[in-house]
CSV table of C-alpha atoms and ligand atoms in Angstrom, one decimal:
chain,number,residue,atom,x,y,z
A,1,UNK,CA,88.2,100.8,124.9
A,2,UNK,CA,91.6,99.4,123.9
A,3,UNK,CA,90.6,99.5,120.2
A,4,UNK,CA,90.5,101.4,116.9
A,5,UNK,CA,87.5,102.0,114.7
A,6,UNK,CA,88.0,102.4,111.0
A,7,UNK,CA,85.5,103.2,108.3
A,8,UNK,CA,87.1,101.9,105.1
A,9,UNK,CA,87.1,103.1,101.5
A,10,UNK,CA,89.0,106.4,101.6
A,11,UNK,CA,91.8,106.9,99.1
A,12,UNK,CA,94.7,108.3,101.2
A,13,UNK,CA,96.2,111.7,100.3
A,14,UNK,CA,98.5,114.2,101.9
A,15,UNK,CA,101.6,113.8,104.0
A,16,UNK,CA,102.6,112.5,107.4
A,17,UNK,CA,105.9,112.6,109.4
A,18,UNK,CA,107.6,109.3,110.2
A,19,UNK,CA,108.6,108.8,113.8
A,20,UNK,CA,112.0,107.9,115.1
A,21,UNK,CA,112.9,104.2,114.8
A,22,UNK,CA,111.8,101.9,117.7
A,23,UNK,CA,114.4,99.2,116.8
A,24,UNK,CA,117.2,101.7,116.7
A,25,UNK,CA,116.1,103.7,119.8
A,26,UNK,CA,116.0,100.6,122.1
A,27,UNK,CA,119.7,99.5,121.6
A,28,UNK,CA,120.9,103.1,121.6
A,29,UNK,CA,119.2,103.6,125.0
A,30,UNK,CA,120.8,100.4,126.2
A,31,UNK,CA,124.2,101.6,125.0
A,32,UNK,CA,123.9,104.7,127.2
A,33,UNK,CA,124.7,102.4,130.1
A,34,UNK,CA,128.2,102.1,128.7
A,35,UNK,CA,128.8,105.9,129.1
A,36,UNK,CA,129.4,107.5,132.5
A,37,UNK,CA,127.5,110.8,132.2
A,38,UNK,CA,124.5,112.2,130.4
A,39,UNK,CA,123.6,111.3,126.8
A,40,UNK,CA,120.9,113.1,124.9
A,41,UNK,CA,118.9,111.1,122.4
A,42,UNK,CA,116.8,113.1,119.9
A,43,UNK,CA,113.8,111.8,117.9
A,44,UNK,CA,113.2,109.0,120.4
A,45,UNK,CA,109.6,107.7,119.6
A,46,UNK,CA,106.9,108.1,122.2
A,47,UNK,CA,105.9,104.4,122.3
A,48,UNK,CA,105.4,101.9,125.1
A,49,UNK,CA,108.5,99.9,124.4
A,50,UNK,CA,110.6,103.0,124.8
A,51,UNK,CA,108.6,103.8,128.0
A,52,UNK,CA,109.5,100.4,129.4
A,53,UNK,CA,113.1,100.7,128.4
A,54,UNK,CA,113.3,104.1,130.2
A,55,UNK,CA,111.7,102.5,133.3
A,56,UNK,CA,114.3,99.7,133.2
A,57,UNK,CA,117.1,102.2,133.1
A,58,UNK,CA,115.6,104.1,136.0
A,59,UNK,CA,115.3,100.9,138.0
A,60,UNK,CA,119.0,100.5,137.5
A,61,UNK,CA,119.7,103.9,139.0
A,62,UNK,CA,119.9,106.0,135.9
A,63,UNK,CA,118.3,109.5,135.9
A,64,UNK,CA,116.0,109.8,132.9
A,65,UNK,CA,114.3,113.0,131.8
A,66,UNK,CA,112.2,113.5,128.7
A,67,UNK,CA,111.1,116.6,126.7
A,68,UNK,CA,108.8,115.3,124.0
A,69,UNK,CA,111.1,113.3,121.7
A,70,UNK,CA,114.3,114.3,123.4
A,71,UNK,CA,115.4,111.8,126.1
A,72,UNK,CA,118.3,112.5,128.5
A,73,UNK,CA,119.9,109.5,130.3
A,74,UNK,CA,122.3,110.2,133.2
A,75,UNK,CA,124.1,107.0,134.2
A,76,UNK,CA,126.5,108.5,136.7
A,77,UNK,CA,124.5,107.1,139.6
A,78,UNK,CA,124.1,103.6,138.1
A,79,UNK,CA,123.8,101.3,141.1
A,80,UNK,CA,121.6,98.2,140.4
A,81,UNK,CA,122.3,95.2,138.2
A,82,UNK,CA,119.2,93.2,139.0
A,83,UNK,CA,116.5,93.9,136.4
A,84,UNK,CA,113.0,94.0,137.8
A,85,UNK,CA,111.0,90.9,136.6
A,86,UNK,CA,107.9,92.8,135.7
A,87,UNK,CA,109.7,95.1,133.2
A,88,UNK,CA,111.7,92.2,131.8
A,89,UNK,CA,108.5,90.2,131.3
A,90,UNK,CA,106.8,93.1,129.5
A,91,UNK,CA,109.8,94.1,127.5
A,92,UNK,CA,111.4,91.3,125.6
A,93,UNK,CA,114.1,93.7,124.4
A,94,UNK,CA,115.4,93.9,127.9
A,95,UNK,CA,117.8,91.2,126.9
A,96,UNK,CA,119.8,93.9,125.0
A,97,UNK,CA,120.7,95.4,128.3
A,98,UNK,CA,122.7,92.3,129.2
A,99,UNK,CA,125.9,93.1,127.2
A,100,UNK,CA,126.0,96.8,128.3
A,101,UNK,CA,125.4,96.0,132.0
A,102,UNK,CA,128.1,93.3,132.0
A,103,UNK,CA,130.5,95.8,130.5
A,104,UNK,CA,129.7,98.5,132.9
A,105,UNK,CA,128.8,96.7,136.1
A,106,UNK,CA,130.4,93.3,135.7
A,107,UNK,CA,127.2,91.4,136.7
A,108,UNK,CA,123.5,91.1,135.8
A,109,UNK,CA,120.7,89.0,137.1
A,110,UNK,CA,117.4,88.7,135.2
A,111,UNK,CA,114.5,86.5,134.5
A,112,UNK,CA,114.3,84.9,131.0
A,113,UNK,CA,112.5,87.3,128.8
A,114,UNK,CA,109.2,85.8,127.7
A,115,UNK,CA,108.6,84.5,124.2
A,116,UNK,CA,105.7,86.0,122.2
A,117,UNK,CA,103.2,85.0,119.7
A,118,UNK,CA,105.5,85.3,116.7
A,119,UNK,CA,108.0,82.7,118.1
A,120,UNK,CA,109.8,81.2,121.1
A,121,UNK,CA,112.5,83.8,120.8
A,122,UNK,CA,115.1,81.9,122.8
A,123,UNK,CA,118.3,83.6,124.1
A,124,UNK,CA,120.6,80.6,123.8
A,125,UNK,CA,122.9,82.3,121.3
A,126,UNK,CA,123.2,85.4,123.5
A,127,UNK,CA,124.3,83.3,126.5
A,128,UNK,CA,126.7,81.0,124.5
A,129,UNK,CA,128.5,84.0,122.8
A,130,UNK,CA,128.8,85.9,126.1
A,131,UNK,CA,130.3,82.8,127.8
A,132,UNK,CA,133.0,82.8,125.1
A,133,UNK,CA,133.9,86.4,126.2
A,134,UNK,CA,134.5,85.2,129.8
A,135,UNK,CA,131.1,85.7,131.3
A,136,UNK,CA,130.1,83.2,133.9
A,137,UNK,CA,126.4,82.4,133.7
A,138,UNK,CA,124.5,80.4,136.2
A,139,UNK,CA,121.0,79.5,135.0
A,140,UNK,CA,118.0,78.4,137.0
A,141,UNK,CA,114.3,77.8,136.2
A,142,UNK,CA,113.3,81.4,136.0
A,143,UNK,CA,116.4,83.1,134.8
A,144,UNK,CA,120.1,83.5,135.3
A,145,UNK,CA,123.0,85.4,137.0
A,146,UNK,CA,125.9,86.5,134.8
A,147,UNK,CA,129.3,87.7,136.1
A,148,UNK,CA,132.3,89.0,134.2
A,149,UNK,CA,135.3,90.4,136.0
A,150,UNK,CA,136.8,91.4,132.7
A,151,UNK,CA,135.1,90.9,129.3
A,152,UNK,CA,137.6,89.7,126.8
A,153,UNK,CA,137.4,90.2,123.0
A,154,UNK,CA,137.0,87.0,121.0
A,155,UNK,CA,136.2,86.0,117.4
A,156,UNK,CA,132.5,84.9,117.1
A,157,UNK,CA,131.4,82.6,114.3
A,158,UNK,CA,127.7,82.7,114.8
A,159,UNK,CA,125.5,79.8,113.4
A,160,UNK,CA,123.1,82.3,111.8
A,161,UNK,CA,122.3,86.0,111.7
A,162,UNK,CA,120.6,87.5,114.8
A,163,UNK,CA,119.9,91.2,115.2
A,164,UNK,CA,119.7,90.9,119.0
A,165,UNK,CA,122.8,88.8,119.4
A,166,UNK,CA,124.8,91.2,117.2
A,167,UNK,CA,123.6,94.1,119.3
A,168,UNK,CA,124.4,92.4,122.6
A,169,UNK,CA,127.9,91.4,121.4
A,170,UNK,CA,128.7,94.9,120.2
A,171,UNK,CA,127.6,96.3,123.6
A,172,UNK,CA,129.7,93.7,125.4
A,173,UNK,CA,132.8,94.3,123.1
A,174,UNK,CA,133.2,98.1,123.0
A,175,UNK,CA,134.8,98.2,126.5
A,176,UNK,CA,136.2,94.7,126.5
A,177,UNK,CA,139.9,93.8,126.5
A,178,UNK,CA,141.2,93.2,123.0
A,179,UNK,CA,139.5,92.7,119.7
A,180,UNK,CA,136.1,91.2,119.0
A,181,UNK,CA,135.0,89.9,115.6
A,182,UNK,CA,131.3,89.2,114.9
A,183,UNK,CA,130.5,87.1,111.9
A,184,UNK,CA,128.0,86.8,110.4
A,185,UNK,CA,126.8,90.1,111.9
A,186,UNK,CA,123.3,91.4,111.3
A,187,UNK,CA,123.4,94.3,108.8
A,188,UNK,CA,120.1,95.8,109.6
A,189,UNK,CA,120.1,99.6,109.6
A,190,UNK,CA,119.4,99.5,113.4
A,191,UNK,CA,122.8,97.8,113.8
A,192,UNK,CA,124.5,100.5,111.7
A,193,UNK,CA,122.8,103.2,113.7
A,194,UNK,CA,123.9,101.6,117.0
A,195,UNK,CA,127.5,101.4,115.7
A,196,UNK,CA,127.4,105.1,114.6
A,197,UNK,CA,126.1,106.1,118.1
A,198,UNK,CA,129.0,104.2,119.7
A,199,UNK,CA,131.6,105.5,117.3
A,200,UNK,CA,130.5,109.0,118.0
A,201,UNK,CA,131.1,108.2,121.7
A,202,UNK,CA,134.6,107.0,121.0
A,203,UNK,CA,134.2,103.3,120.3
A,204,UNK,CA,136.5,101.5,117.8
A,205,UNK,CA,134.2,99.7,115.3
A,206,UNK,CA,135.0,98.9,111.7
A,207,UNK,CA,133.0,96.9,109.1
A,208,UNK,CA,129.8,98.8,109.8
A,209,UNK,CA,127.1,97.8,107.3
A,210,UNK,CA,128.9,94.5,106.5
A,211,UNK,CA,128.4,91.0,107.9
A,212,UNK,CA,131.8,91.2,109.6
A,213,UNK,CA,132.2,93.7,112.5
A,214,UNK,CA,135.5,94.2,114.1
A,215,UNK,CA,135.5,96.0,117.5
A,216,UNK,CA,138.7,97.1,119.3
A,217,UNK,CA,138.0,97.5,123.0
A,218,UNK,CA,138.6,101.0,124.4
A,219,UNK,CA,139.0,102.2,128.0
A,220,UNK,CA,135.9,104.5,128.1
A,221,UNK,CA,133.3,106.3,126.1
A,222,UNK,CA,132.2,109.9,126.4
A,223,UNK,CA,128.6,111.3,126.5
A,224,UNK,CA,127.1,112.3,123.2
A,225,UNK,CA,124.0,113.9,121.7
A,226,UNK,CA,122.5,111.6,119.0
A,227,UNK,CA,119.6,111.9,116.5
A,228,UNK,CA,117.7,108.6,115.9
A,229,UNK,CA,116.7,108.3,112.2
A,230,UNK,CA,113.1,107.6,111.1
A,231,UNK,CA,111.5,104.2,111.5
A,232,UNK,CA,111.7,102.1,108.2
A,233,UNK,CA,109.0,99.7,109.4
A,234,UNK,CA,106.5,102.5,110.4
A,235,UNK,CA,107.3,104.1,107.0
A,236,UNK,CA,106.6,100.7,105.3
A,237,UNK,CA,103.3,100.5,107.2
A,238,UNK,CA,102.0,103.7,105.8
A,239,UNK,CA,103.4,102.8,102.4
A,240,UNK,CA,101.2,99.7,102.4
A,241,UNK,CA,98.2,101.8,103.5
A,242,UNK,CA,98.6,103.7,100.3
A,243,UNK,CA,99.2,100.5,98.3
A,244,UNK,CA,95.9,99.1,99.7
A,245,UNK,CA,93.7,102.2,99.3
A,246,UNK,CA,95.3,104.1,96.4
A,247,UNK,CA,95.9,107.8,96.5
A,248,UNK,CA,99.1,109.8,96.8
A,249,UNK,CA,101.0,110.3,100.0
A,250,UNK,CA,104.3,111.8,101.1
A,251,UNK,CA,106.1,110.1,103.9
A,252,UNK,CA,108.2,112.8,105.4
A,253,UNK,CA,111.7,111.6,106.7
A,254,UNK,CA,111.0,108.0,105.5
A,255,UNK,CA,114.5,106.5,105.1
A,256,UNK,CA,114.5,105.5,101.4
A,257,UNK,CA,118.1,104.1,101.6
A,258,UNK,CA,117.0,101.5,104.3
A,259,UNK,CA,113.9,100.3,102.4
A,260,UNK,CA,115.2,99.2,99.0
A,261,UNK,CA,113.8,95.7,99.1
A,262,UNK,CA,110.4,97.0,100.4
A,263,UNK,CA,110.2,99.7,97.7
A,264,UNK,CA,111.1,97.2,95.0
A,265,UNK,CA,108.3,94.9,96.0
A,266,UNK,CA,105.8,97.8,96.1
A,267,UNK,CA,106.8,98.9,92.6
A,268,UNK,CA,106.6,95.3,91.3
A,269,UNK,CA,103.0,95.3,92.6
A,270,UNK,CA,102.2,98.5,90.6
A,271,UNK,CA,102.6,101.3,93.2
A,272,UNK,CA,104.7,104.2,92.1
A,273,UNK,CA,107.6,105.2,94.3
A,274,UNK,CA,109.7,108.4,94.2
A,275,UNK,CA,112.5,108.8,96.7
A,276,UNK,CA,113.1,112.5,97.5
A,277,UNK,CA,115.8,114.0,99.8
A,278,UNK,CA,113.4,114.4,102.7
A,279,UNK,CA,111.0,111.4,102.2
A,280,UNK,CA,109.2,109.1,99.9
A,281,UNK,CA,106.3,109.9,97.5
A,282,UNK,CA,103.9,107.0,97.1
A,283,UNK,CA,101.1,106.8,94.6
A,284,UNK,CA,98.7,104.3,93.2
A,285,UNK,CA,97.1,101.0,94.3
A,286,UNK,CA,99.0,97.7,94.3
A,287,UNK,CA,97.1,95.9,91.6
A,288,UNK,CA,99.7,93.4,90.2
A,289,UNK,CA,100.9,90.1,91.5
A,290,UNK,CA,104.4,89.3,92.7
A,291,UNK,CA,105.5,86.6,90.2
A,292,UNK,CA,108.1,85.1,92.5
A,293,UNK,CA,106.2,85.4,95.8
A,294,UNK,CA,107.7,87.2,98.8
A,295,UNK,CA,110.4,85.6,101.0
A,296,UNK,CA,111.4,87.3,104.3
A,297,UNK,CA,115.1,87.5,105.1
A,298,UNK,CA,117.6,89.4,107.1
A,299,UNK,CA,118.8,92.7,105.8
A,300,UNK,CA,119.1,93.7,103.0
A,301,UNK,CA,116.4,91.1,102.2
A,302,UNK,CA,112.7,91.8,102.7
A,303,UNK,CA,112.0,92.5,106.4
A,304,UNK,CA,109.9,90.1,108.4
A,305,UNK,CA,108.3,93.0,110.2
A,306,UNK,CA,106.5,94.1,107.0
A,307,UNK,CA,105.4,90.5,106.1
A,308,UNK,CA,101.9,90.9,107.5
A,309,UNK,CA,101.5,94.3,105.9
A,310,UNK,CA,102.4,93.0,102.4
A,311,UNK,CA,100.1,90.0,103.0
A,312,UNK,CA,97.2,92.5,103.2
A,313,UNK,CA,98.4,94.3,100.0
A,314,UNK,CA,98.6,90.9,98.3
A,315,UNK,CA,95.1,90.0,99.5
A,316,UNK,CA,93.7,93.3,98.0
A,317,UNK,CA,95.7,93.1,94.8
A,318,UNK,CA,93.2,90.9,93.0
A,319,UNK,CA,95.9,88.3,92.2
A,320,UNK,CA,97.1,85.1,93.8
A,321,UNK,CA,100.4,85.2,95.6
A,322,UNK,CA,102.5,83.5,98.4
A,323,UNK,CA,104.7,84.6,101.2
A,324,UNK,CA,107.4,82.6,102.9
A,325,UNK,CA,108.4,83.5,106.5
A,326,UNK,CA,112.0,82.4,107.2
A,327,UNK,CA,112.9,84.4,110.3
A,328,UNK,CA,110.2,83.6,112.9
A,329,UNK,CA,108.3,80.3,113.3
A,330,UNK,CA,104.9,81.6,114.0
A,331,UNK,CA,104.3,84.9,112.2
A,332,UNK,CA,101.1,84.1,110.4
A,333,UNK,CA,98.8,84.8,113.3
A,334,UNK,CA,97.0,87.5,111.4
A,335,UNK,CA,95.6,85.0,108.8
A,336,UNK,CA,92.4,84.0,110.7
A,337,UNK,CA,91.6,87.6,111.4
A,338,UNK,CA,92.1,88.6,107.7
A,339,UNK,CA,89.9,85.7,106.7
A,340,UNK,CA,87.1,87.1,109.0
A,341,UNK,CA,87.3,90.2,106.8
A,342,UNK,CA,86.8,88.1,103.6
A,343,UNK,CA,90.4,87.2,102.7
A,344,UNK,CA,91.2,83.7,101.3
A,345,UNK,CA,94.5,82.7,102.7
A,346,UNK,CA,95.8,79.2,103.6
A,347,UNK,CA,99.0,78.4,105.6
A,348,UNK,CA,101.2,75.4,104.8
A,349,UNK,CA,104.3,75.3,107.0
A,350,UNK,CA,106.4,78.4,106.4
A,351,UNK,CA,104.3,79.6,103.5
A,352,UNK,CA,101.0,81.5,103.3
A,353,UNK,CA,99.1,81.2,100.0
A,354,UNK,CA,96.9,84.3,99.2
A,355,UNK,CA,94.0,83.9,96.8
A,356,UNK,CA,92.0,86.7,95.2
A,357,UNK,CA,88.5,87.5,96.5
A,358,UNK,CA,86.1,90.4,95.7
A,359,UNK,CA,87.8,92.6,98.3
A,360,UNK,CA,87.5,92.8,102.1
A,361,UNK,CA,84.6,93.8,104.4
A,362,UNK,CA,84.6,95.4,107.8
A,363,UNK,CA,84.7,93.1,110.9
A,364,UNK,CA,85.7,93.1,114.6
A,365,UNK,CA,89.2,91.7,114.6
A,366,UNK,CA,91.8,91.1,117.2
A,367,UNK,CA,95.4,92.3,117.2
A,368,UNK,CA,97.6,89.5,118.5
A,369,UNK,CA,101.0,91.3,118.2
A,370,UNK,CA,102.5,94.6,117.1
A,371,UNK,CA,103.0,94.3,113.3
A,372,UNK,CA,100.0,92.0,112.7
A,373,UNK,CA,97.9,94.6,114.6
A,374,UNK,CA,99.1,97.4,112.3
A,375,UNK,CA,98.3,95.2,109.3
A,376,UNK,CA,94.7,94.7,110.5
A,377,UNK,CA,94.3,98.5,110.6
A,378,UNK,CA,95.7,98.8,107.1
A,379,UNK,CA,93.3,96.0,105.9
A,380,UNK,CA,90.4,97.9,107.5
A,381,UNK,CA,91.3,101.1,105.6
A,382,UNK,CA,90.5,99.3,102.3
A,383,UNK,CA,87.6,97.1,103.6
A,384,UNK,CA,84.0,98.0,102.8
A,385,UNK,CA,82.2,99.3,106.0
A,386,UNK,CA,83.3,99.6,109.6
A,387,UNK,CA,86.0,97.6,111.4
A,388,UNK,CA,87.1,97.5,115.0
A,389,UNK,CA,90.6,96.4,115.7
A,390,UNK,CA,90.9,95.4,119.4
A,391,UNK,CA,94.0,95.0,121.6
A,392,UNK,CA,95.3,98.4,120.5
A,393,UNK,CA,98.0,98.2,123.2
A,394,UNK,CA,100.0,95.9,121.0
A,395,UNK,CA,100.1,98.6,118.2
A,396,UNK,CA,101.0,101.3,120.7
A,397,UNK,CA,104.2,99.3,121.4
A,398,UNK,CA,105.7,100.5,118.1
A,399,UNK,CA,103.5,103.3,116.7
A,400,UNK,CA,103.4,106.8,118.4
A,401,UNK,CA,99.9,107.5,117.1
A,402,UNK,CA,98.8,105.4,114.1
A,403,UNK,CA,95.3,107.0,114.1
A,404,UNK,CA,96.7,110.5,113.9
A,405,UNK,CA,99.1,109.6,111.1
A,406,UNK,CA,96.4,107.9,109.1
A,407,UNK,CA,93.9,110.6,109.8
A,408,UNK,CA,96.4,113.1,108.4
A,409,UNK,CA,96.4,111.0,105.2
A,410,UNK,CA,92.6,111.2,105.0
A,411,UNK,CA,91.6,107.9,106.7
A,412,UNK,CA,88.3,107.8,108.6
A,413,UNK,CA,89.8,106.4,111.8
A,414,UNK,CA,89.4,107.0,115.5
A,415,UNK,CA,90.2,105.5,118.9
A,416,UNK,CA,87.3,103.3,120.2
B,1,EPZ,C1,114.8,92.0,116.2
B,1,EPZ,O1,114.3,91.0,117.1
B,1,EPZ,C2,113.6,93.0,116.2
B,1,EPZ,N1,113.3,93.6,117.5
B,1,EPZ,C3,112.4,92.4,115.6
B,1,EPZ,O2,111.4,93.4,115.5
B,1,EPZ,C4,112.7,91.9,114.2
B,1,EPZ,O3,111.6,91.2,113.7
B,1,EPZ,C5,113.9,90.9,114.3
B,1,EPZ,O4,115.0,91.6,114.9
B,1,EPZ,C6,114.4,90.4,112.9
B,1,EPZ,O5,114.7,91.5,112.1
B,1,EPZ,C7,114.0,94.6,118.0
B,1,EPZ,O6,115.0,95.1,117.3
B,1,EPZ,C8,113.6,95.1,119.3
B,1,EPZ,P1,116.7,87.9,115.9
B,1,EPZ,P2,115.4,89.9,117.6
B,1,EPZ,O7,117.5,87.7,117.1
B,1,EPZ,O8,116.7,90.5,117.9
B,1,EPZ,C9,116.3,83.3,116.7
B,1,EPZ,C10,109.3,94.4,115.8
B,1,EPZ,O9,108.1,94.1,115.3
B,1,EPZ,N2,117.2,83.3,117.9
B,1,EPZ,O10,117.3,88.5,114.7
B,1,EPZ,O11,114.7,89.2,118.7
B,1,EPZ,C11,114.9,84.0,116.9
B,1,EPZ,O12,114.1,83.1,117.6
B,1,EPZ,C12,110.2,93.2,116.2
B,1,EPZ,O13,109.7,95.5,115.9
B,1,EPZ,C13,117.6,82.2,118.5
B,1,EPZ,O14,117.2,81.1,118.1
B,1,EPZ,O15,115.5,88.9,116.3
B,1,EPZ,C14,114.5,84.2,115.5
B,1,EPZ,O16,113.8,83.0,115.0
B,1,EPZ,C15,109.5,91.9,116.1
B,1,EPZ,N3,118.4,82.2,119.6
B,1,EPZ,C16,115.8,84.5,114.7
B,1,EPZ,O17,116.9,84.0,115.6
B,1,EPZ,C17,118.8,83.4,120.1
B,1,EPZ,O18,119.6,83.5,121.1
B,1,EPZ,C18,116.1,85.9,114.4
B,1,EPZ,O19,115.8,86.6,115.6
B,1,EPZ,C19,118.4,84.6,119.4
B,1,EPZ,C20,117.6,84.6,118.3
């Protein structure tokens, strides 16, 4: 079955290793298209989104080999620039190949990547910004063809911060003619990691970590070997598992420096956090309320990807609280499922109001998307009795082996 069975109630103890970052690996893999030769990417997570990205690269003529978490991408035989519709449909993040393919091949045709349950996720900003760099884009019902004889550097003043648009513009700019300025640029760690990868390959990027990136186009980049840091959202997921069940866990490799807003919230809710050089020590249940609620924001604010996870912690804290989602328009899909487990949560517009109940009970619940699915697993760890979380394939998009990681921490969990 495409499900996970959890028998709740165990306090988590022990340690588990945090996988490489999904949202850093995907743009780094896209960036290999800019480099003629073979790049080696270490600590690439074994997840379905990476699998789809590698298939897309192969469909474009790249030679891809994999030894566990080491991925080699040889782009010297890059030949295609039409992305297969089935992969684009499955992999929304295929849009981040756009900038790199235009820079390397000068043309791309692709279907519009689908939306998803958390929001429409349009690509209007991507296309508008690329047009300003000299890209001709002809759109039709299903998708578009983009051509760019020569990409030219321009100054972008974006209407709001977008991680994907920032990534696409960086990839389009590093080999463009002249200087590109991106403002406001997203400051997420994944953007910084992408810039570090490109810098190591010879790109001219300054302002890394700030909201103003300046990119001086260069003639070419050279192949590199690069290590992807650990996934801050996966680390945050297992952090909330300890917040909800109590106990004491060590999250090996967890990137403390990329999780400050998350750790601050966890401590405000009563969980103890100790950042060590090779990970994070987490202990104690979250049993306090967040006086000022929780508002998601772009980095360094609280990450939208952990919003559902902290909703679960709030529902189990024994106090009332509220969460405001400011990034995506439909990211409360987990609420009805949590209510089936005994939570008392009401949604009004962009806010979810969480009220205390006597705890959660096991139920059969349905994952509707990646992070909401992980949050249901965390809720089941603290619920009384047995839960089944269906649609496990959503969770597999971003977690190498959530059952193994949680079993290592003492959870009673198995594939169903
Ligand atoms: C990235 O998505 C992440 N995905 C998301 O993680 C993450 O939630 C999001 O950034 C915000 O941090 C990857 O990195 C693969 P955006 P992205 O462009 O780039 C709107 C996960 O669970 N927008 O910053 O798509 C958009 O609809 C995933 O790992 C436009 O309107 O996010 C959203 O409301 C979920 N027009 C807002 O901007 C555009 O052209 C921010 O989206 C582009 C975006």
